[in-house]
Coordinates of C-alpha atoms in Angstrom, one line a residue:
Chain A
X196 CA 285.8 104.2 115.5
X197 CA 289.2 105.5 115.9
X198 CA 290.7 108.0 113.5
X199 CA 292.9 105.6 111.9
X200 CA 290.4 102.9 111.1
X201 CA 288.3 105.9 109.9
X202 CA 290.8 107.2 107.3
X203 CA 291.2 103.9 106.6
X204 CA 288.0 103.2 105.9
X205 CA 287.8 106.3 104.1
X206 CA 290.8 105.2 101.2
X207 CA 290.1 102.1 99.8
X208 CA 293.4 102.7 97.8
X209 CA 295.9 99.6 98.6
X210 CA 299.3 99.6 97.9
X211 CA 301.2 98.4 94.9
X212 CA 301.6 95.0 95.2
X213 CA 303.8 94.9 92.6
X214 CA 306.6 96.8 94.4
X215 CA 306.7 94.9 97.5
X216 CA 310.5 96.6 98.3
X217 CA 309.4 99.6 97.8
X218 CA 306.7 99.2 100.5
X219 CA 309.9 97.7 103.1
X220 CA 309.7 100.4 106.1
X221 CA 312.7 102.9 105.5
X222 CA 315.3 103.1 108.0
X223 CA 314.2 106.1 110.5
X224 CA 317.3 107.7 110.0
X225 CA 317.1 107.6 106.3
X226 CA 313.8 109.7 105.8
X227 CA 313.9 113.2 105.4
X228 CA 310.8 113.3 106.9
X229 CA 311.0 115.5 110.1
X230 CA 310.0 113.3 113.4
X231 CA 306.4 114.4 114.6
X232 CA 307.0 117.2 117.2
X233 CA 305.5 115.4 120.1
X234 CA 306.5 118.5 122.6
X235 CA 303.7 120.2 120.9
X236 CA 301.4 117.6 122.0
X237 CA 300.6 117.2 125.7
X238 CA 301.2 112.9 125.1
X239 CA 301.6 110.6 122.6
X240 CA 298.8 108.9 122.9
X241 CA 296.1 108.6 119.6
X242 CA 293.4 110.2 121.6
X243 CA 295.5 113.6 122.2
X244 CA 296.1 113.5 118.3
X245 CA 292.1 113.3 118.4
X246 CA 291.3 116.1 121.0
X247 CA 293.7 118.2 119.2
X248 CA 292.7 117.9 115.7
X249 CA 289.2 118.7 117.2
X250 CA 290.7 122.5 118.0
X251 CA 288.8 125.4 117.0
X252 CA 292.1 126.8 115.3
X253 CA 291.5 123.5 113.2
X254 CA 288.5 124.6 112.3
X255 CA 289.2 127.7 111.2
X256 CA 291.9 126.7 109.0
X257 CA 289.5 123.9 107.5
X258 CA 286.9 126.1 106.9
X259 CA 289.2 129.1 105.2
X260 CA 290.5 126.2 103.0
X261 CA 287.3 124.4 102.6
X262 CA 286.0 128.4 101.0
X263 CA 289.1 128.6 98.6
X264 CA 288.6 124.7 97.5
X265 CA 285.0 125.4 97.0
X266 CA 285.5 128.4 95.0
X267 CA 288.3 126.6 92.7
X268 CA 286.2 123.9 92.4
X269 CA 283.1 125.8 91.1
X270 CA 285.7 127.3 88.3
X271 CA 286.4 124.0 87.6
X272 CA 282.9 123.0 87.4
X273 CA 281.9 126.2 85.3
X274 CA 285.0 124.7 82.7
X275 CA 283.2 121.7 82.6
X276 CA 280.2 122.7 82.1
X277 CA 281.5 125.1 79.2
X278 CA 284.0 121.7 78.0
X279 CA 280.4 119.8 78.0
X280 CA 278.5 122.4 75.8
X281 CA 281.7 123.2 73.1
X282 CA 282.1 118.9 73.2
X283 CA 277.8 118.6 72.6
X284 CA 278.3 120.8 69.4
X285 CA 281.6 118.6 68.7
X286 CA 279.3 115.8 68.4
X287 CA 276.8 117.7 66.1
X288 CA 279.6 118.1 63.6
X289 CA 281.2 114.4 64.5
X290 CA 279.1 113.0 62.1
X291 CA 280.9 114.4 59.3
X292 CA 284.1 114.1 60.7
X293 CA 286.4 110.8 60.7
X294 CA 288.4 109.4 63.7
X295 CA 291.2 111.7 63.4
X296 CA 289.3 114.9 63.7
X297 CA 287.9 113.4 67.1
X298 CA 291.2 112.3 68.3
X299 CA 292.4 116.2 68.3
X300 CA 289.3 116.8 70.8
X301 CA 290.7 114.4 73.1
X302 CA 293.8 115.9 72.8
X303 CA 292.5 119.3 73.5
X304 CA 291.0 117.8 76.7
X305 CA 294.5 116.9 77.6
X306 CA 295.6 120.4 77.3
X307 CA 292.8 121.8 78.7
X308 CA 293.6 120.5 82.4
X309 CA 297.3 120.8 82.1
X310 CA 296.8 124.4 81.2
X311 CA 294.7 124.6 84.1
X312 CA 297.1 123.6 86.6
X313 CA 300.2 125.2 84.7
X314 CA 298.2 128.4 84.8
X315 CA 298.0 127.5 89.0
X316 CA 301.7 127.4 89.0
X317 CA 302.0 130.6 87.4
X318 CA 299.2 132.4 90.0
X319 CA 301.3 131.3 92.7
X320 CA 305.0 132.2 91.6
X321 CA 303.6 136.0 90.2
X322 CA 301.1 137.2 93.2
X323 CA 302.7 134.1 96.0
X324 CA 299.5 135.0 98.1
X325 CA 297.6 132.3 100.3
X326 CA 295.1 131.7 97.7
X327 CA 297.5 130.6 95.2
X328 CA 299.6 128.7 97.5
X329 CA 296.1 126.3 98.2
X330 CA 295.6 126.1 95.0
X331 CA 299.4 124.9 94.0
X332 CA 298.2 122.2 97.1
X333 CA 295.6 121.4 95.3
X334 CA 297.2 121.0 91.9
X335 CA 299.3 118.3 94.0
X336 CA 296.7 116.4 95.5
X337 CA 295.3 116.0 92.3
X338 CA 298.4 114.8 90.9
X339 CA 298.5 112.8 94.6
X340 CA 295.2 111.4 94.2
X341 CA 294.6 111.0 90.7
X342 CA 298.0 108.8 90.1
X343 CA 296.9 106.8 93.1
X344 CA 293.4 105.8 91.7
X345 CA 294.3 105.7 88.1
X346 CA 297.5 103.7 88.8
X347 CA 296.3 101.5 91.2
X348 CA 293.0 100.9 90.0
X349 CA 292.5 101.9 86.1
X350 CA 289.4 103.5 87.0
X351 CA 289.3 105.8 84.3
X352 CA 288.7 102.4 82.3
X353 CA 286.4 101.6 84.3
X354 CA 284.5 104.3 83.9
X355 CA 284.5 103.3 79.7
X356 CA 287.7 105.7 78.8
X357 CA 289.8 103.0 76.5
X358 CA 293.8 102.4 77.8
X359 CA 294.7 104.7 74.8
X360 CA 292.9 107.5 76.3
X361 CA 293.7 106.7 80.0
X362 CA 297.3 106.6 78.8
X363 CA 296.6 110.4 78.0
X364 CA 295.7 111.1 80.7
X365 CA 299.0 110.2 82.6
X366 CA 300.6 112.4 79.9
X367 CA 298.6 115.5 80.8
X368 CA 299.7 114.9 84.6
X369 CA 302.9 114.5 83.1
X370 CA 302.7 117.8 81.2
X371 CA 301.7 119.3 84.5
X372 CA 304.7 117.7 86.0
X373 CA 307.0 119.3 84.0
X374 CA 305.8 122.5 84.6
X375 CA 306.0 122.0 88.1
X376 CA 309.7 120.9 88.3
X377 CA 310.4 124.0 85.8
X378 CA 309.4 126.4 88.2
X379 CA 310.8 124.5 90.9
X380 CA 314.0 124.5 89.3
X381 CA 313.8 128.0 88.3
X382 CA 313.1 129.1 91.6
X383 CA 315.5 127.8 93.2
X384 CA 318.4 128.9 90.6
X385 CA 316.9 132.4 90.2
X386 CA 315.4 133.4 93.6
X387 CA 312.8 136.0 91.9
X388 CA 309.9 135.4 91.9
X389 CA 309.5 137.3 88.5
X390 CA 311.7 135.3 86.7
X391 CA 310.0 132.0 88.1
X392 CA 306.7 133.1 86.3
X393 CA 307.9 133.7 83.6
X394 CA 309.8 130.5 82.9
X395 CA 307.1 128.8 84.1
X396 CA 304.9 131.0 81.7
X397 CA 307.3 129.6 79.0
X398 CA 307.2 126.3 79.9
X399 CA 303.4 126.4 80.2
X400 CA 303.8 127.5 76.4
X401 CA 305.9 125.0 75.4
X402 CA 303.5 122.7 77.1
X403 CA 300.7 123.4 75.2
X404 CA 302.6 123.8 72.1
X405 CA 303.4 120.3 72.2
X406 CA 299.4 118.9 72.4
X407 CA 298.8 122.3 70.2
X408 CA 301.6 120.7 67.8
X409 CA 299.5 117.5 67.8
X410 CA 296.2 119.1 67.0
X411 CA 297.4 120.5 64.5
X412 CA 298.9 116.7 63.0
X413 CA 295.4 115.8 63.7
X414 CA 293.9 118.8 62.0
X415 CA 296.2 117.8 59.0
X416 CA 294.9 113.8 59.2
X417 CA 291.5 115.3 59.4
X418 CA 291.7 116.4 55.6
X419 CA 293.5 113.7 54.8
X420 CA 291.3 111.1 55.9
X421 CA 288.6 113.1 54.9
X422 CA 289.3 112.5 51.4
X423 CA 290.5 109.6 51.6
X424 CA 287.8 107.4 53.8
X425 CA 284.7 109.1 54.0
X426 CA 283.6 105.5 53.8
X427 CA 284.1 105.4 57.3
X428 CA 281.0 104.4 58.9
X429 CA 283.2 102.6 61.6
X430 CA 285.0 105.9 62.2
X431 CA 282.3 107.4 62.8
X432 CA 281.3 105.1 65.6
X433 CA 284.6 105.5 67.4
X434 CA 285.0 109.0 67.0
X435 CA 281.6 109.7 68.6
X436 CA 282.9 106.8 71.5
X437 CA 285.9 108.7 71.9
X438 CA 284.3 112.0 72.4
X439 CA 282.3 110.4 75.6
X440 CA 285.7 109.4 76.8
X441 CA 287.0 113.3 76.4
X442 CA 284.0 114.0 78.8
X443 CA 284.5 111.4 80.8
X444 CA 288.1 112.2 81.4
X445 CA 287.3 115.7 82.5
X446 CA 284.6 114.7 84.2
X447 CA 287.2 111.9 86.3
X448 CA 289.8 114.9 86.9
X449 CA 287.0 117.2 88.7
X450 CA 285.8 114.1 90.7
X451 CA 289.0 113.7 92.1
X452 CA 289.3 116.4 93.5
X453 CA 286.0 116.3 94.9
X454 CA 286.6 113.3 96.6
X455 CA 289.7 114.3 97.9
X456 CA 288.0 117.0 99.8
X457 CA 285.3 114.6 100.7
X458 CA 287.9 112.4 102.3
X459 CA 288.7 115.7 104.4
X460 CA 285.9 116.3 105.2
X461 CA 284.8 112.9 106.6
X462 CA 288.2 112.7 108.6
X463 CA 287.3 115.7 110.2
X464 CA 283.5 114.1 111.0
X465 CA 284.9 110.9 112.3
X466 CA 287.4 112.9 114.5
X467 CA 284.2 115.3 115.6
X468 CA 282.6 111.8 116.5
X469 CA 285.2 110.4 118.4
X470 CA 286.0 113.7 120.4
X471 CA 282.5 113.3 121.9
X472 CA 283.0 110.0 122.5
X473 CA 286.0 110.9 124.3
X474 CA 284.3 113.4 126.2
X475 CA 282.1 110.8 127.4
X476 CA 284.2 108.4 128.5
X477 CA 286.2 111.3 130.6
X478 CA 282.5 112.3 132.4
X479 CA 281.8 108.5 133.3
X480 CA 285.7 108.3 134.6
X481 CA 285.0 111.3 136.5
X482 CA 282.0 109.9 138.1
X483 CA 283.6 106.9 138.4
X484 CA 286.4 107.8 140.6
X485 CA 283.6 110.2 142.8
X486 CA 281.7 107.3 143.2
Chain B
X239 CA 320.9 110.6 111.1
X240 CA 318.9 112.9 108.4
X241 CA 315.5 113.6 110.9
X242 CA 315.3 117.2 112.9
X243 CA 315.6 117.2 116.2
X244 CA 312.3 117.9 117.6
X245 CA 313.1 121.7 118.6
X246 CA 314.1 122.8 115.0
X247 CA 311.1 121.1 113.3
X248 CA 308.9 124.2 114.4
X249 CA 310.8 126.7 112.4
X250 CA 311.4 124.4 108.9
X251 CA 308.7 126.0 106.7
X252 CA 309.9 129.6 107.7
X253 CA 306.5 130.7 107.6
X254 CA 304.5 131.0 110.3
X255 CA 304.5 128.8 113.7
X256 CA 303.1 125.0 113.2
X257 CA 299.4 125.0 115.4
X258 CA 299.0 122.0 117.6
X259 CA 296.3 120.9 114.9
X260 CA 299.1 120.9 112.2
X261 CA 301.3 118.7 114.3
X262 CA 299.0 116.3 115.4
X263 CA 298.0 115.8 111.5
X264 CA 301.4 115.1 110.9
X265 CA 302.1 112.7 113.8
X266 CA 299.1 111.4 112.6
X267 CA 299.9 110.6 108.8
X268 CA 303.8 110.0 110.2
X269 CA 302.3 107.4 111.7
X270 CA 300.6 105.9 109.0
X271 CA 303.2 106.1 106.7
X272 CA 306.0 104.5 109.3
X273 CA 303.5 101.2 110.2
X274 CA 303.1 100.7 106.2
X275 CA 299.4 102.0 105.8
X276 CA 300.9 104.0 102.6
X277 CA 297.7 104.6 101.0
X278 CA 295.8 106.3 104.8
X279 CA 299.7 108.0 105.4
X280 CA 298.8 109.3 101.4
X281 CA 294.9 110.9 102.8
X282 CA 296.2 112.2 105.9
X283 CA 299.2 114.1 104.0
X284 CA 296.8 115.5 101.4
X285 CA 294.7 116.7 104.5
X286 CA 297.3 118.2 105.7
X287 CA 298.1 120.1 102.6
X288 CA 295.2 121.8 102.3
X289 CA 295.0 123.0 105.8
X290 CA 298.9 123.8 105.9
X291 CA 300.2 124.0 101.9
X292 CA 303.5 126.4 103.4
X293 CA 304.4 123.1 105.8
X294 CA 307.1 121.5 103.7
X295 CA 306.1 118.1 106.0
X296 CA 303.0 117.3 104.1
X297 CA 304.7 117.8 100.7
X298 CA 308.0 115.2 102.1
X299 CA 305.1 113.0 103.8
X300 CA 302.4 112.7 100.2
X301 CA 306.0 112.6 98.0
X302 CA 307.3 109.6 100.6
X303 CA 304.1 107.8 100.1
X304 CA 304.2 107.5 96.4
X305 CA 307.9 106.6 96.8
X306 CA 306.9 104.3 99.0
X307 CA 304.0 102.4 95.7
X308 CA 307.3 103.2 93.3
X309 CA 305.3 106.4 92.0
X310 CA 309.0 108.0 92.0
X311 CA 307.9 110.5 89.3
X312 CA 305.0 112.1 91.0
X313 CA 307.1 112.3 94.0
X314 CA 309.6 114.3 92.2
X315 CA 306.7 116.5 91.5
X316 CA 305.2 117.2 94.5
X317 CA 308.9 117.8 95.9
X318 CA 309.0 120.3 93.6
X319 CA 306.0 122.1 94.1
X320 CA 306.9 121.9 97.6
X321 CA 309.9 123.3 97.4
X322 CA 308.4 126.1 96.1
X323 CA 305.3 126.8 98.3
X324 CA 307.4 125.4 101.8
X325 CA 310.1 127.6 101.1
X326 CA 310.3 131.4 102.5
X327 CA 311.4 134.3 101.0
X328 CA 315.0 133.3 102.1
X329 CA 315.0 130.2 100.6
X330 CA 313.6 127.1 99.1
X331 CA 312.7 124.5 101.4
X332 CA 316.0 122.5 101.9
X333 CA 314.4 118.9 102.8
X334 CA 312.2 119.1 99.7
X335 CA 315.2 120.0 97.4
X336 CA 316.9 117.2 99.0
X337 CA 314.4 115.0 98.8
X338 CA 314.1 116.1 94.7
X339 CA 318.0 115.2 94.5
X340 CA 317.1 112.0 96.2
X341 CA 314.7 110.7 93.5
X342 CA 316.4 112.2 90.6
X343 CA 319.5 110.4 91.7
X344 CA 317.6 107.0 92.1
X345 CA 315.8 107.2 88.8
X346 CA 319.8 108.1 87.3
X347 CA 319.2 111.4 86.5
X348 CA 322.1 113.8 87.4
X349 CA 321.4 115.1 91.4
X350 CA 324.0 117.5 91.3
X351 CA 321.9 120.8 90.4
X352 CA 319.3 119.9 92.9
X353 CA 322.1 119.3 95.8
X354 CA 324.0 122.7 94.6
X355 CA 320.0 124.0 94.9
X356 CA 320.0 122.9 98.4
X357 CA 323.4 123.7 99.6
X358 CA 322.6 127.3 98.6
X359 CA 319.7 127.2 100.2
X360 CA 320.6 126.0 103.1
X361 CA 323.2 128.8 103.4
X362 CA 320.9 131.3 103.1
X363 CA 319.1 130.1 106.0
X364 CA 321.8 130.0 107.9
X365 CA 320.6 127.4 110.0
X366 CA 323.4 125.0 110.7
X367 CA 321.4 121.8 110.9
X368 CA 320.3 122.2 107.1
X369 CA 324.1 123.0 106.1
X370 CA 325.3 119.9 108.0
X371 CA 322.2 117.5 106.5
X372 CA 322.6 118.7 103.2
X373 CA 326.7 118.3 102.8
X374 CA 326.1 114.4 104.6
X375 CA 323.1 114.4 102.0
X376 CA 325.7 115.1 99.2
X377 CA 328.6 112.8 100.6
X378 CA 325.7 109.8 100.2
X379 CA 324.5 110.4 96.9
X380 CA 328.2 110.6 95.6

């Protein structure tokens, strides 16, 4: 299997077909994409890309970032596990709660993982280590990957999460967004890496004092319809549904990223494969040409 | 013509010298991305950021590809963050500052801060290539 039937094998992501001009190759000279620096490869050819992603210096720098992806994801995990626990007792107290109360959970949920990845952004622009740098990578293949499969595919309804709440979810990444091109921005205008942090600090605030600005609506509906419909036996229902969607949301951010590193990983399998194969094929050529 | 010649694209990220591994990722995903396989360009890019977050390539090659599924917002993003882990402590990575003023002009949002972003940028680098790309850059978009 060559390497790029195996990553294609390994997305199953298609593209839009709703943009089909967007998809038009551009114009070489109009990309700002660098050309490939082929001088740094001995030829051109598919199988040199193989031999060479089959280095040991690749393996190395897999590995290191394989141990920092591990260890953010286990954080991650450990938030979930904590999200699942604090959303179990939610569910406890559900009962006596109506539909609004239960839609400033979900909410929360939203903040939760924006905060997450805002409080990436501000790890990276106050310390500007290695560590933070992959996980500011990260943070963007989540946003890479999780727009892909949730825009493309609506697996987040899938998965049971309603379109209101999947809506949320693309306003969380946008929340992260925001963040993001603050820094960016600031960065660039201010050059210190000081003052970057601490507008993105800011920003991070003002992110979560929007979604903490609609809790706190919630939090006011809550009384309201607290005394107004405690009839609500159907609210009830729907707030308990929409508390499986807050976990399932979480749980649909952390799976991302899994799979994103599980897509890594089996590139790098398939191109371990294939270098064998390769090896092979130059031994029989060898003998071959002996005779 | 907006694409490095092939002898510059080794010092771009300002960091630390590309490994053969890096570059055949990138030829790799480039490739991809140029023969329409958006979403394989799109794993091969996020590959690449993990193993090389400082290369601004992979953040210009996973933004490209969500350009390319009219995604223009979370390009604008990852630009962003690129421009921010690409860049050195010079200055901000020039293509990905570009490529921000790009978007922002095609959505009709006003590109002029991230162009003056980039011209400055570009100055501080010094390098003559990124001075000359960014004022043709800014001449398009006008």
């Amino acid at each position: 299997m060559s390497t790029v039937s195996a990553v294609s094998a390994a997305s199953a992501v298609p593209v839009s077909p709703d943009s089909p001009a967007q998809c038009a190759p551009s114009a070489p000279g109009d990309s700002l994409m660098p050309d490939p620096d082929m001088a740094a490869l001995p030829s051109g050819d598919a199988l040199s890309l193989l031999y060479f992603l089959e280095s040991k210096d690749q393996n190395m720098s897999v590995d290191e970032g394989t141990k920092r992806i591990q260890g953010l994801q286990a954080e991650r995990n450990q938030s979930l596990v904590q999200e699942r626990q604090a959303i179990a007792k939610e569910d406890d107290a559900v009962k006596n709660r109506g539909f609004w109360g239960d839609l400033g959970n979900i909410l929360g949920d939203v903040a939760k993982v924006a905060g997450i990845v805002a409080a990436v952004a501000v790890t990276v622009c106050t310390a500007g280590s290695a560590a933070p740098v992959a996980a500011l990578a990260i943070a963007g293949i989540i946003l890479s990957s999780a727009s892909f499969v949730d825009g493309e595919f609506h697996v987040l309804q899938k998965l049971g999460v309603d379109p209101k709440a999947a809506g949320w979810v693309d306003t969380g990444m946008a929340v992260v967004g925001a963040v993001c091109s603050f820094g960016a921005g600031a960065a660039s205008a201010g050059g210190a890496a000081v003052d970057t942090a601490s507008n993105i600090g800011r920003a991070a605030s003002v992110a979560s004092g929007v979604t903490s600005m609609a809790q706190g609506a919630t939090t006011i509906e809550v009384g309201e319809a607290q005394s107004e419909c405690d009839d609500a036996g159907a609210d009830e229902a729907q707030a308990v549904a929409q508390s499986a969607d807050g976990m399932r949301f979480m749980q649909a951010v952390v799976s991302e990223t899994e799979s994103s590193d599980d897509s890594s990983k089996q590139i790098m399998a398939t191109i371990t494969v294939t270098k064998g194969i390769q090896n092979s094929t130059v031994v029989a050529a060898a003998m071959a040409v002996r005779g | 013509m907006f694409i490095a010649a092939p002898s510059a694209v080794g010092s771009l990220d300002g960091a630390r010298p590309k490994s053969r591994a890096t570059e055949a990722i990138y030829a790799a995903g480039h490739w991809l991305l140029f023969h329409e396989r958006v979403a394989d360009a799109a794993e091969v890019f996020r590959v690449m950021l993990k193993v090389a977050p400082r290369d601004e390539r992979a953040w210009l090659g996973l933004g490209q590809c969500h350009e390319r599924i009219s995604q223009p917002l979370i390009a604008l993003e990852l630009y962003g963050a690129g421009s921010i882990v690409a860049g050195d402590a010079v200055a901000s990575s020039v293509r990905c500052l570009l490529a921000r003023a790009r978007i922002l002009s095609k959505i009709g949002r006003d590109a002029e801060g991230a162009l003056d972003e980039a011209d400055a940028a570009a100055e501080r680098t010094g390098d003559e290539q990124l001075i000359a790309l960014v004022r043709r850059e800014r001449a398009r978009l006008s």
